[in-house]
Coordinates of C-alpha atoms and ligand atoms in Angstrom, one line a residue:
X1 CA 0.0 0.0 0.0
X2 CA 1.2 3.3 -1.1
X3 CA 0.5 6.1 1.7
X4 CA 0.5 9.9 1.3
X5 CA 1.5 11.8 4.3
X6 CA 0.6 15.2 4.6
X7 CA 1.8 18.1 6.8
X8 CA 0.1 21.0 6.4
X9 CA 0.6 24.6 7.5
X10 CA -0.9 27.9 7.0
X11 CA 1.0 28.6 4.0
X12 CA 2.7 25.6 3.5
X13 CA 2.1 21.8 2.8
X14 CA 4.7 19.3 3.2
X15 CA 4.2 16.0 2.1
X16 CA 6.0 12.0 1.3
X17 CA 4.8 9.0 -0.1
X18 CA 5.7 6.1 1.6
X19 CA 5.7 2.8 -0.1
X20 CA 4.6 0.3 3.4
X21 CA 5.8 -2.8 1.5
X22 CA 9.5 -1.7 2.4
X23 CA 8.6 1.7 4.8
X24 CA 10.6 3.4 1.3
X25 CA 9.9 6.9 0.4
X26 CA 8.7 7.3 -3.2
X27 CA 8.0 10.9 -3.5
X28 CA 8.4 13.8 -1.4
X29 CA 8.0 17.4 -2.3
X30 CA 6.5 20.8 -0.5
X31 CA 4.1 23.4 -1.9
X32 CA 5.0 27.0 -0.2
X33 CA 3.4 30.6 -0.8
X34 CA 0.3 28.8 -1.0
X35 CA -2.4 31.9 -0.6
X36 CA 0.4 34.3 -2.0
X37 CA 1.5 33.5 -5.3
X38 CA 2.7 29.3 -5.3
X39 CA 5.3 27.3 -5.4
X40 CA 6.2 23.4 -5.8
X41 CA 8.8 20.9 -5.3
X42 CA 8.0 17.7 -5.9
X43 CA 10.8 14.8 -5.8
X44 CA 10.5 11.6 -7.7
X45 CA 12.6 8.8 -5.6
X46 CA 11.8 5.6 -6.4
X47 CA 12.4 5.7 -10.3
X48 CA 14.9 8.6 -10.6
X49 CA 12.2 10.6 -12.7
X50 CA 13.2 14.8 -13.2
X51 CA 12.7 17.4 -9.7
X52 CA 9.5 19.5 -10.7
X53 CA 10.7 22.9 -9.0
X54 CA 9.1 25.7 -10.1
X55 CA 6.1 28.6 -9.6
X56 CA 2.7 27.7 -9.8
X57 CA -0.5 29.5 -8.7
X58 CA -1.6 28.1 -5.2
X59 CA -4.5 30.3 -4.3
X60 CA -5.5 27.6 -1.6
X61 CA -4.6 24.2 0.0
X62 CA -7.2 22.9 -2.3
X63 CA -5.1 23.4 -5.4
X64 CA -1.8 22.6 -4.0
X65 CA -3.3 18.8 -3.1
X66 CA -4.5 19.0 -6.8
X67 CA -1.1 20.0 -7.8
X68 CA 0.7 17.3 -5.7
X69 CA -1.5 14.7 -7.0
X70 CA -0.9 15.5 -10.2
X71 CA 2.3 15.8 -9.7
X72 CA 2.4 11.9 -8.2
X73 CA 0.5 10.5 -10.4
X74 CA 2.2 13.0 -14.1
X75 CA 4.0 10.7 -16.4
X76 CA 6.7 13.4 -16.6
X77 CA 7.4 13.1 -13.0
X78 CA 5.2 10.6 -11.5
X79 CA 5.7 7.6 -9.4
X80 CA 2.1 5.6 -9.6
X81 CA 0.0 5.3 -12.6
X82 CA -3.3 7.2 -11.4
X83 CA -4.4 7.8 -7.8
X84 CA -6.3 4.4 -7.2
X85 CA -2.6 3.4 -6.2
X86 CA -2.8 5.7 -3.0
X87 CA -4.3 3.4 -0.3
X88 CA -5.1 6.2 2.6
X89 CA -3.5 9.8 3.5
X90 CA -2.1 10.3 6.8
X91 CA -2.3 13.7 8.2
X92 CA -0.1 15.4 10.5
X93 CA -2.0 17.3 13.6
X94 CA -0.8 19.9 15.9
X95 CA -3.2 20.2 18.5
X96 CA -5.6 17.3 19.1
X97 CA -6.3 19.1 22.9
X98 CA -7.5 16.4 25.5
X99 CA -9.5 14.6 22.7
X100 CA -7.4 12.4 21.1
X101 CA -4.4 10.3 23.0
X102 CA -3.8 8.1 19.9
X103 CA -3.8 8.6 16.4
X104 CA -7.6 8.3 14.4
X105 CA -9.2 7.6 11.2
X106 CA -11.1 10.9 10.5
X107 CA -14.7 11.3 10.2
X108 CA -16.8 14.2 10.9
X109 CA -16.6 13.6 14.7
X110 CA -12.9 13.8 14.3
X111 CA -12.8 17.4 12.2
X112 CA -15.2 18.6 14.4
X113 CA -12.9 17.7 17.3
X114 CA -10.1 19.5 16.2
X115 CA -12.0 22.3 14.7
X116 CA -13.1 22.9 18.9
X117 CA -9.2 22.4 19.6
X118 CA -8.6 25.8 17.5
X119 CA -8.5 28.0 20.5
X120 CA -5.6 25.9 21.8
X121 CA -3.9 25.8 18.1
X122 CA -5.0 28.5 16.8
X123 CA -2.3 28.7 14.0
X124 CA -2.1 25.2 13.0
X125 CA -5.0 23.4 13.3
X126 CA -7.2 25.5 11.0
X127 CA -4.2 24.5 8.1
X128 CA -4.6 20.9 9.1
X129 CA -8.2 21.3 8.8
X130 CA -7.4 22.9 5.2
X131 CA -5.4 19.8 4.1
X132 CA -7.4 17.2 5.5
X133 CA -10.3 18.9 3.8
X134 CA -8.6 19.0 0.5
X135 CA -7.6 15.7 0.7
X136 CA -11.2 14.2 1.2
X137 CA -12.8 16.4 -1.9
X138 CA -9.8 15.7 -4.4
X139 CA -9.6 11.8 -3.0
X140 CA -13.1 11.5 -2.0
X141 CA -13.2 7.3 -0.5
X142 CA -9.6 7.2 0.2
X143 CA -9.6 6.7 4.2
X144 CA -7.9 9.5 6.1
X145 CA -6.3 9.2 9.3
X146 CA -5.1 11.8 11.8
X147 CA -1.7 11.8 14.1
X148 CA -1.8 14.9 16.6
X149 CA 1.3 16.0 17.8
X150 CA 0.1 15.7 21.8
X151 CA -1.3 12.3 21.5
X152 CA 2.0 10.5 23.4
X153 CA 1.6 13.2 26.0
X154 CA -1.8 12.8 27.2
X155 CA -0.6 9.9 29.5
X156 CA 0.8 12.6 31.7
X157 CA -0.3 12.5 35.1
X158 CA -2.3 15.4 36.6
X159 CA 0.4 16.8 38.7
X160 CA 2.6 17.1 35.6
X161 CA -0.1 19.0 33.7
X162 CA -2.2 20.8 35.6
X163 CA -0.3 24.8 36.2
X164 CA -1.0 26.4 39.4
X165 CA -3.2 29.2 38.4
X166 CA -7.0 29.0 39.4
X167 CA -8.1 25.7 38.5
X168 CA -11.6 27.2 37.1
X169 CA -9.3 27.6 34.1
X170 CA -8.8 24.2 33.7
X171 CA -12.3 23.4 34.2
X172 CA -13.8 25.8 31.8
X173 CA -11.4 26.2 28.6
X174 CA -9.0 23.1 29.2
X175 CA -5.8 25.3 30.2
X176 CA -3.3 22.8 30.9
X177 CA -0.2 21.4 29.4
X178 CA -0.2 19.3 26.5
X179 CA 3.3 19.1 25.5
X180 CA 4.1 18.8 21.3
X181 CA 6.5 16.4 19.0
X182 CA 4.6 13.5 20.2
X183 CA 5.1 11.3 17.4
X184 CA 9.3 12.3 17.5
X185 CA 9.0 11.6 21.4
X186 CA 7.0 8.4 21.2
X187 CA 9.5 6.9 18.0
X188 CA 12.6 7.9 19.4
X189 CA 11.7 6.5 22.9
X190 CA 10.3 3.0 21.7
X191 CA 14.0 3.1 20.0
X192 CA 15.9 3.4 22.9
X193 CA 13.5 0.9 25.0
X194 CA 14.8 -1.7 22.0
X195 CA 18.1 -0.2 22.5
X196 CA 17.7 -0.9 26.5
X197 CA 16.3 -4.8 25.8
X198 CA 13.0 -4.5 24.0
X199 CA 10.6 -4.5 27.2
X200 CA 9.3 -0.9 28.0
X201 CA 8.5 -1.9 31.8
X202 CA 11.0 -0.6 34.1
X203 CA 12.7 1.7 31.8
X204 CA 13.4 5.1 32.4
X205 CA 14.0 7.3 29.5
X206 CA 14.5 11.4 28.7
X207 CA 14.2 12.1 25.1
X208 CA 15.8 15.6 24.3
X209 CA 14.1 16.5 20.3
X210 CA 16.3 19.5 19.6
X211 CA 15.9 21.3 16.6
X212 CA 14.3 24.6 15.6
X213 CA 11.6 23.6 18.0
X214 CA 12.7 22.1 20.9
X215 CA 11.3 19.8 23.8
X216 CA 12.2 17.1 26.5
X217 CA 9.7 14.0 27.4
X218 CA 9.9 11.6 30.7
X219 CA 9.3 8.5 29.5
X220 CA 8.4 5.9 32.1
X221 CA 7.3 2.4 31.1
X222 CA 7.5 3.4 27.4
X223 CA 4.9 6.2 28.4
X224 CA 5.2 9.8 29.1
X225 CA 5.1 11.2 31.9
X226 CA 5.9 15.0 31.4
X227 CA 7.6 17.2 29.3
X228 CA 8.5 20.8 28.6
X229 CA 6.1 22.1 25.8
X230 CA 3.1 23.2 27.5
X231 CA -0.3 24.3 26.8
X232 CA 1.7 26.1 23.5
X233 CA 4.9 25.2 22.0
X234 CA 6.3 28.5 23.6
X235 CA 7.0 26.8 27.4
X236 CA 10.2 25.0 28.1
X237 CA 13.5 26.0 26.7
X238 CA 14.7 28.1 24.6
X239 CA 14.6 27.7 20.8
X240 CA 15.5 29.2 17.3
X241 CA 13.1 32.4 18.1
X242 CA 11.0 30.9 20.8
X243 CA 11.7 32.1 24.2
X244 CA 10.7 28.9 25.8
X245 CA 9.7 29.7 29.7
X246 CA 10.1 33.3 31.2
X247 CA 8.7 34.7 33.9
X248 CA 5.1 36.1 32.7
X249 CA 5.7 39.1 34.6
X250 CA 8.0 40.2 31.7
X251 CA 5.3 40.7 29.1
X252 CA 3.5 43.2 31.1
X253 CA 6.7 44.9 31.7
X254 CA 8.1 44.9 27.9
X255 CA 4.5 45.8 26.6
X256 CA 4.6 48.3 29.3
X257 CA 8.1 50.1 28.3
X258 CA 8.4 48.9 24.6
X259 CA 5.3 50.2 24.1
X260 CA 3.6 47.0 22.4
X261 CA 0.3 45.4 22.2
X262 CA -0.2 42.2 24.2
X263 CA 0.3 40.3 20.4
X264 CA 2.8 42.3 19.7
X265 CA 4.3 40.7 22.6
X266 CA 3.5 37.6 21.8
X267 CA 4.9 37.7 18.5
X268 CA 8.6 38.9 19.9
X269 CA 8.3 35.7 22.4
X270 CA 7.8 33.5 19.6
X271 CA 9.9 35.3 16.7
X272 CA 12.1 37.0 17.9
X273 CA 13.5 35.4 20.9
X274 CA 15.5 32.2 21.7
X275 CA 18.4 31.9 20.5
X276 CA 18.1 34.3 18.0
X277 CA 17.1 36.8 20.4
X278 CA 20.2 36.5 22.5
X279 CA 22.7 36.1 20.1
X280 CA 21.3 38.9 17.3
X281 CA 23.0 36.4 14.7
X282 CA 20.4 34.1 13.3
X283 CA 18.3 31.2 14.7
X284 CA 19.5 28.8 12.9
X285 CA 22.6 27.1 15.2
X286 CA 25.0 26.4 12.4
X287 CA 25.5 30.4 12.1
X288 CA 25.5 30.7 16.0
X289 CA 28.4 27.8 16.4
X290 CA 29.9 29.4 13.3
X291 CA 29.9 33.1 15.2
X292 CA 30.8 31.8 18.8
X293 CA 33.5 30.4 17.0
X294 CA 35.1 33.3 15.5
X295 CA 36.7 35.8 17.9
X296 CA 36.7 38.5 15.1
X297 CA 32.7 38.1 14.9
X298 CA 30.7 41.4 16.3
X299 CA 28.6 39.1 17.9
X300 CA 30.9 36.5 18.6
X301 CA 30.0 36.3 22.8
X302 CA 26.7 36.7 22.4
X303 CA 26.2 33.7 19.9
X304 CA 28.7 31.3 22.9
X305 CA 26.2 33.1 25.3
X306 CA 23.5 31.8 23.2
X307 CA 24.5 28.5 22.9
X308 CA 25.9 28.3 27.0
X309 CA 22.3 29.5 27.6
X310 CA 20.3 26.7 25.2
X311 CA 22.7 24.0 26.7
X312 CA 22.8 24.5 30.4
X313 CA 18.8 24.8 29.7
X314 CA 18.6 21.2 28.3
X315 CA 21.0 20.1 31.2
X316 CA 18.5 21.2 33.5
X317 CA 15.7 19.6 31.9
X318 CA 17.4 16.3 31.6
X319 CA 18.3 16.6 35.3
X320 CA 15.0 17.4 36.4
X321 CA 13.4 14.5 34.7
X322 CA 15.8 12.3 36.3
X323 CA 14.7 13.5 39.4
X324 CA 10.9 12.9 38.2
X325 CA 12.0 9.6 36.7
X326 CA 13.8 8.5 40.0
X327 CA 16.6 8.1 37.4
X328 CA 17.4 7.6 34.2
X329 CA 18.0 4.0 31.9
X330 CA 19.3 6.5 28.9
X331 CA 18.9 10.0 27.4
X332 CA 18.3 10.3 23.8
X333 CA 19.4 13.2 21.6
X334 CA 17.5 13.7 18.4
X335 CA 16.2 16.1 15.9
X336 CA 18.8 18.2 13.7
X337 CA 20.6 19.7 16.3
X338 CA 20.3 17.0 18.6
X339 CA 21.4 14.5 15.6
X340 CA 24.1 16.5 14.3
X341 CA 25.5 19.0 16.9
X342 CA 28.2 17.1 18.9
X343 CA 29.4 20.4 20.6
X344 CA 26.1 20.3 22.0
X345 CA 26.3 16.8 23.0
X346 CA 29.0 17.0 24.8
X347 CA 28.1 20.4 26.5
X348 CA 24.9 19.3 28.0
X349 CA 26.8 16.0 29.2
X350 CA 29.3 17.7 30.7
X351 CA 27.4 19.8 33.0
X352 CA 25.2 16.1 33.9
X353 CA 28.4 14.6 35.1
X354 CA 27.9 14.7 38.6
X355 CA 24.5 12.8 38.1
X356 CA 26.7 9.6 36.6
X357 CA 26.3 10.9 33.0
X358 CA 29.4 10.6 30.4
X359 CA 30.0 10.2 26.5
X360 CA 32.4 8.6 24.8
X361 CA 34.0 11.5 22.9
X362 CA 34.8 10.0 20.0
X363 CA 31.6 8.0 19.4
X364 CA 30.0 11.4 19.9
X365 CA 31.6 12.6 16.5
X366 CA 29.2 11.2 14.6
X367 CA 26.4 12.9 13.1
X368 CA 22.9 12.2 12.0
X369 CA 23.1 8.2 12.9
X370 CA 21.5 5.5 15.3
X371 CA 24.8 5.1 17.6
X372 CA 25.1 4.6 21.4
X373 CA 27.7 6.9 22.8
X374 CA 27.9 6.2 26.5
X375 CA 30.7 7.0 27.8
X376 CA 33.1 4.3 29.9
X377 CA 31.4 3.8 33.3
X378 CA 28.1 6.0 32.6
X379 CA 25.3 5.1 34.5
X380 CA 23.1 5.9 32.4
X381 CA 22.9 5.1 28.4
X382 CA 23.5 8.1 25.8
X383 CA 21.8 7.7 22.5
X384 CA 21.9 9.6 19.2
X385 CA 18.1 8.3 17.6
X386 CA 17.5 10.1 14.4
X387 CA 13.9 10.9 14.5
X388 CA 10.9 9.5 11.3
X389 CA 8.0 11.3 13.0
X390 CA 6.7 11.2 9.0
X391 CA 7.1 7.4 8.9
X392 CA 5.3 6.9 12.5
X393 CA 2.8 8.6 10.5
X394 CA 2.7 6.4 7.8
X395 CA 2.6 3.1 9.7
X396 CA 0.0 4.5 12.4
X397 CA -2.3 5.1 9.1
X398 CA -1.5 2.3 7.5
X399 CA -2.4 0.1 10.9
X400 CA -5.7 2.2 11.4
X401 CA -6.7 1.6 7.7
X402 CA -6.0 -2.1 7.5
X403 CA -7.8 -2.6 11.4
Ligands
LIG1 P1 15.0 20.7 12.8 O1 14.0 21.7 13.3 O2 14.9 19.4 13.5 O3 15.0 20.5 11.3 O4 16.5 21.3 13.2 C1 17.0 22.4 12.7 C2 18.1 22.9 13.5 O5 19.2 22.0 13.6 C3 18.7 24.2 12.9 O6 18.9 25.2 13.9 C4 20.1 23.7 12.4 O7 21.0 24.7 12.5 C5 20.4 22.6 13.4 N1 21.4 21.8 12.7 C6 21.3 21.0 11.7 N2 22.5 20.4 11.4 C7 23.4 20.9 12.3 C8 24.8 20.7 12.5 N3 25.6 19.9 11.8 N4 25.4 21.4 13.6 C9 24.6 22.2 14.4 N5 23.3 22.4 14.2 C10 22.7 21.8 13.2

C-alpha cells in the first residue's frame, strides 16, 4: 500500500509518499506561498524521474493537493500510474487538545474535534483542517487518518499538567499542558526501549528532540510522563526564536516600556527570541556555532552566550526528569541539532556529570546516525536516535486503515 503523508501549515504543505511494503519513500516534495503566489517541489525517488521545482498558482490548500496529486500520479514526474494506487492519507495534527491520545481515522466527529481544539492551536489546526479537507474532496473514498502531535503526551499524570493558576481555568477552557512532537518523542523513545532490551516496563528514558523547535519528554514504562512544551509550544526552553519559559511578569513589563500590544508581545516571544534573540546572529545554530566560533565576529559572545544558555537549559531539563523519573536508563538526543550537533552533545553532558552521565568522545563525532555513545562507566545510556515522525505517521495510518 502506497500512503501519502501530509503536513500542512498555514502557508505551506509538506508531504512523502511512503511505499509500506519496504517503509521506502517514493516521492516527497513541498508546496509554499500557497495563498500568495505558489510554489512546488516535488521529488520523484523511487524511479529517478526529473525534480518539478518551479512557480505555480496556489490560491489555496485545495489546489496545492491538486497540484501534488498530479504531480504523483504525471507521467513526466510521477511515481504511480493514477491515484487508485494511494491506499489512505495520513495527516499530521498539531493540537488534538485532550481529545485524542492516539492517532484516528477521521470522520466528521474527528474534524469537528479539532475544529473545537482551534482555540488551543490557533495557528495550526485551522491549516490541518485545510489539508485534511482538501484531501477528502480531491480523494473522495480514500480513508484519512489523523496523528496529533500531543497524542504520546496525554498519559501525563495530573500533577505534571495541571499549572498552578486558578483551576476554574482548567475546568472551563482546558488550560493545561499538553506538550508537542509527540510522534518524534514516542518513536525515538520505543527506539531506545529496543536499544535498553525491548521491554518498555521498568525503563526510564529522557528524550531531548532539539531542533528549531525544541522539547524534552519523561518516559516511564515506554509512556510519558511529562515534558516541557506546555499548553503552546512557547513553554520549556529556549529555541531558534522561541523564548521557551520566562517569567510572565516580563510581558506586562516589555508591553509596558516597549510600548507593544499584548500580540505584539507575543509575537517577539515567539519570533524573535531564543536563540536568535540572544545572540542577534540568526536562529538557525550552524550560524550561532559558526559566530561563537570566530573571535573576530561582532557578535561572537553573544552567539557562545546563546549556545551556554540553550545548553545549560537542556542540562537542567534532563536533570529534572531524572529527578521525576527517579533516574534515568538513557537519554536520547534527536532532531537536527540533537542528531548533528556534537558540541552540543558533549556540553549538555558535561554539566550532567555529577548525576553519573558521560560520552564517549569519539563516538559522539558522529552525526545524524542511530549510535550509542555512553561513555566508559556511565550510568546511564546516551543515544543519538534520528527521528521519522513522517514514517510513525505512515505506519500509524496504515495500521488504522487495515484494522
Ligand atoms: P530541525 O528543526 O529538527 O530541522 O532542526 C533544525 C536545526 O538543527 C537548525 O537550527 C540547524 O542549524 C540545526 N542543525 C542541523 N545540522 C546541524 C549541525 N551539523 N550542527 C549544528 N546544528 C545543526
Amino acid at each position: 500500500m502506497n500512503v501519502l503523508i501530509i503536513n500542512a501549515g498555514s502557508s505551506s504543505l509538506k508531504y512523502q509518499m511512503f511505499d509500506m511494503k519496504t517503509e521506502e519513500v517514493v516521492a516527497k516534495g513541498i508546496c509554499e506561498r500557497i495563498g500568495i503566489d505558489g510554489h512546488l517541489k516535488h521529488t520523484p525517488i523511487s524511479n529517478g524521474k526529473p525534480v518539478f521545482d518551479e512557480d505555480i498558482t496556489l490560491p489555496t490548500h485545495s489546489e496545492a493537493i491538486t497540484a501534488v496529486l498530479d504531480k504523483l500520479t504525471g507521467a513526466e514526474h510521477g511515481v504511480v500510474a493514477s491515484l487508485s494506487e494511494i491506499g489512505a492519507v495520513g495527516h499530521r495534527v498539531l493540537h488534538g487538545g485532550q481529545s485524542f491520545s492516539e492517532s484516528v481515522l477521521i470522520d466528521d466527529a474527528v474534524i469537528k474535534a479539532i475544529n473545537d481544539n482551534i482555540p488551543l492551536g490557533p495557528l495550526h489546526n485551522p491549516a490541518n483542517l485545510m489539508g485534511i479537507n482538501a484531501c477528502l474532496s480531491a480523494m473522495p473514498g480514500v480513508p484519512q487518518v489523523a496523528v496529533f502531535d500531543t497524542a504520546f503526551h496525554q498519559t501525563m499524570p495530573e500533577k505534571a499538567f495541571i499549572y498552578a493558576i486558578p483551576y476554574s481555568y482548567y475546568e472551563k477552557y482546558n488550560v493545561r499542558r499538553y506538550g508537542f512532537h509527540g510522534t518524534s518523542h514516542r518513536y525515538v523513545s520505543a527506539e531506545a526501549v529496543k536499544m535498553l532490551g525491548g521491554k518498555a516496563e521498568g525503563t526510564r528514558v529522557i528524550t531531548c528532540h532539539l531542533g528549531n523547535g525544541s522539547s524534552i519528554a519523561a518516559v516511564r514504562d515506554g509512556k510519558c510522563v511529562d515534558t516541557s512544551m506546555g499548553m503552546t509550544p512557547l513553554e520549556g526552553l529556549p529555541m531558534g526564536t522561541r523564548s521557551g519559559s520566562i517569567d510572565p511578569a516580563i510581558i506586562e513589563f516589555v508591553a509596558n516600556h516597549e510600548g507593544l500590544t499584548r500580540e505584539e508581545v507575543f509575537d517577539v516571544l515567539n519570533k524573535k527570541s531564543g536563540v536568535l534573540g540572544i545572540s542577534g546572529v540568526s536562529s538557525d545554530f550552524r550560524d550561532i556555532e559558526s559566530a561563537a566560533a570566530d573571535p573576530s565576529h561582532p557578535l561572537s559572545r553573544r552567539s557562545q552566550l546563546a549556545l551556554d544558555v540553550f545548553r545549560y537549559n537542556v542540562a537542567k531539563y534532563i536533570g529534572s526528569y531524572m529527578a521525576a523519573l527517579g533516574g534515568a536508563d538513557a537519554i536520547v538526543f534527536t532532531a537536527g541539532l540533537g542528531e548533528n550537533s556534537a558540541e552540543l552533545r558533549e556540553a549538555v553532558t558535561d554539566q550532567l556529570r555529577g548525576l553519573g552521565v558521560t560520552i564517549d568522545r569519539d563516538k559522539n563525532k558522529a552525526r545524524g546516525k542511530l549510535l550509542d555513545i555512553t561513555g566508559e562507566g556511565s550510568t546511564v545510556r546516551v543515544f543519538i536516535i534520528p527521528t521519522n515522525e513522517e514514517l510513525v505517521i505512515a505506519r500509524d495510518t496504515k495500521s488504522i486503515v487495515e484494522a
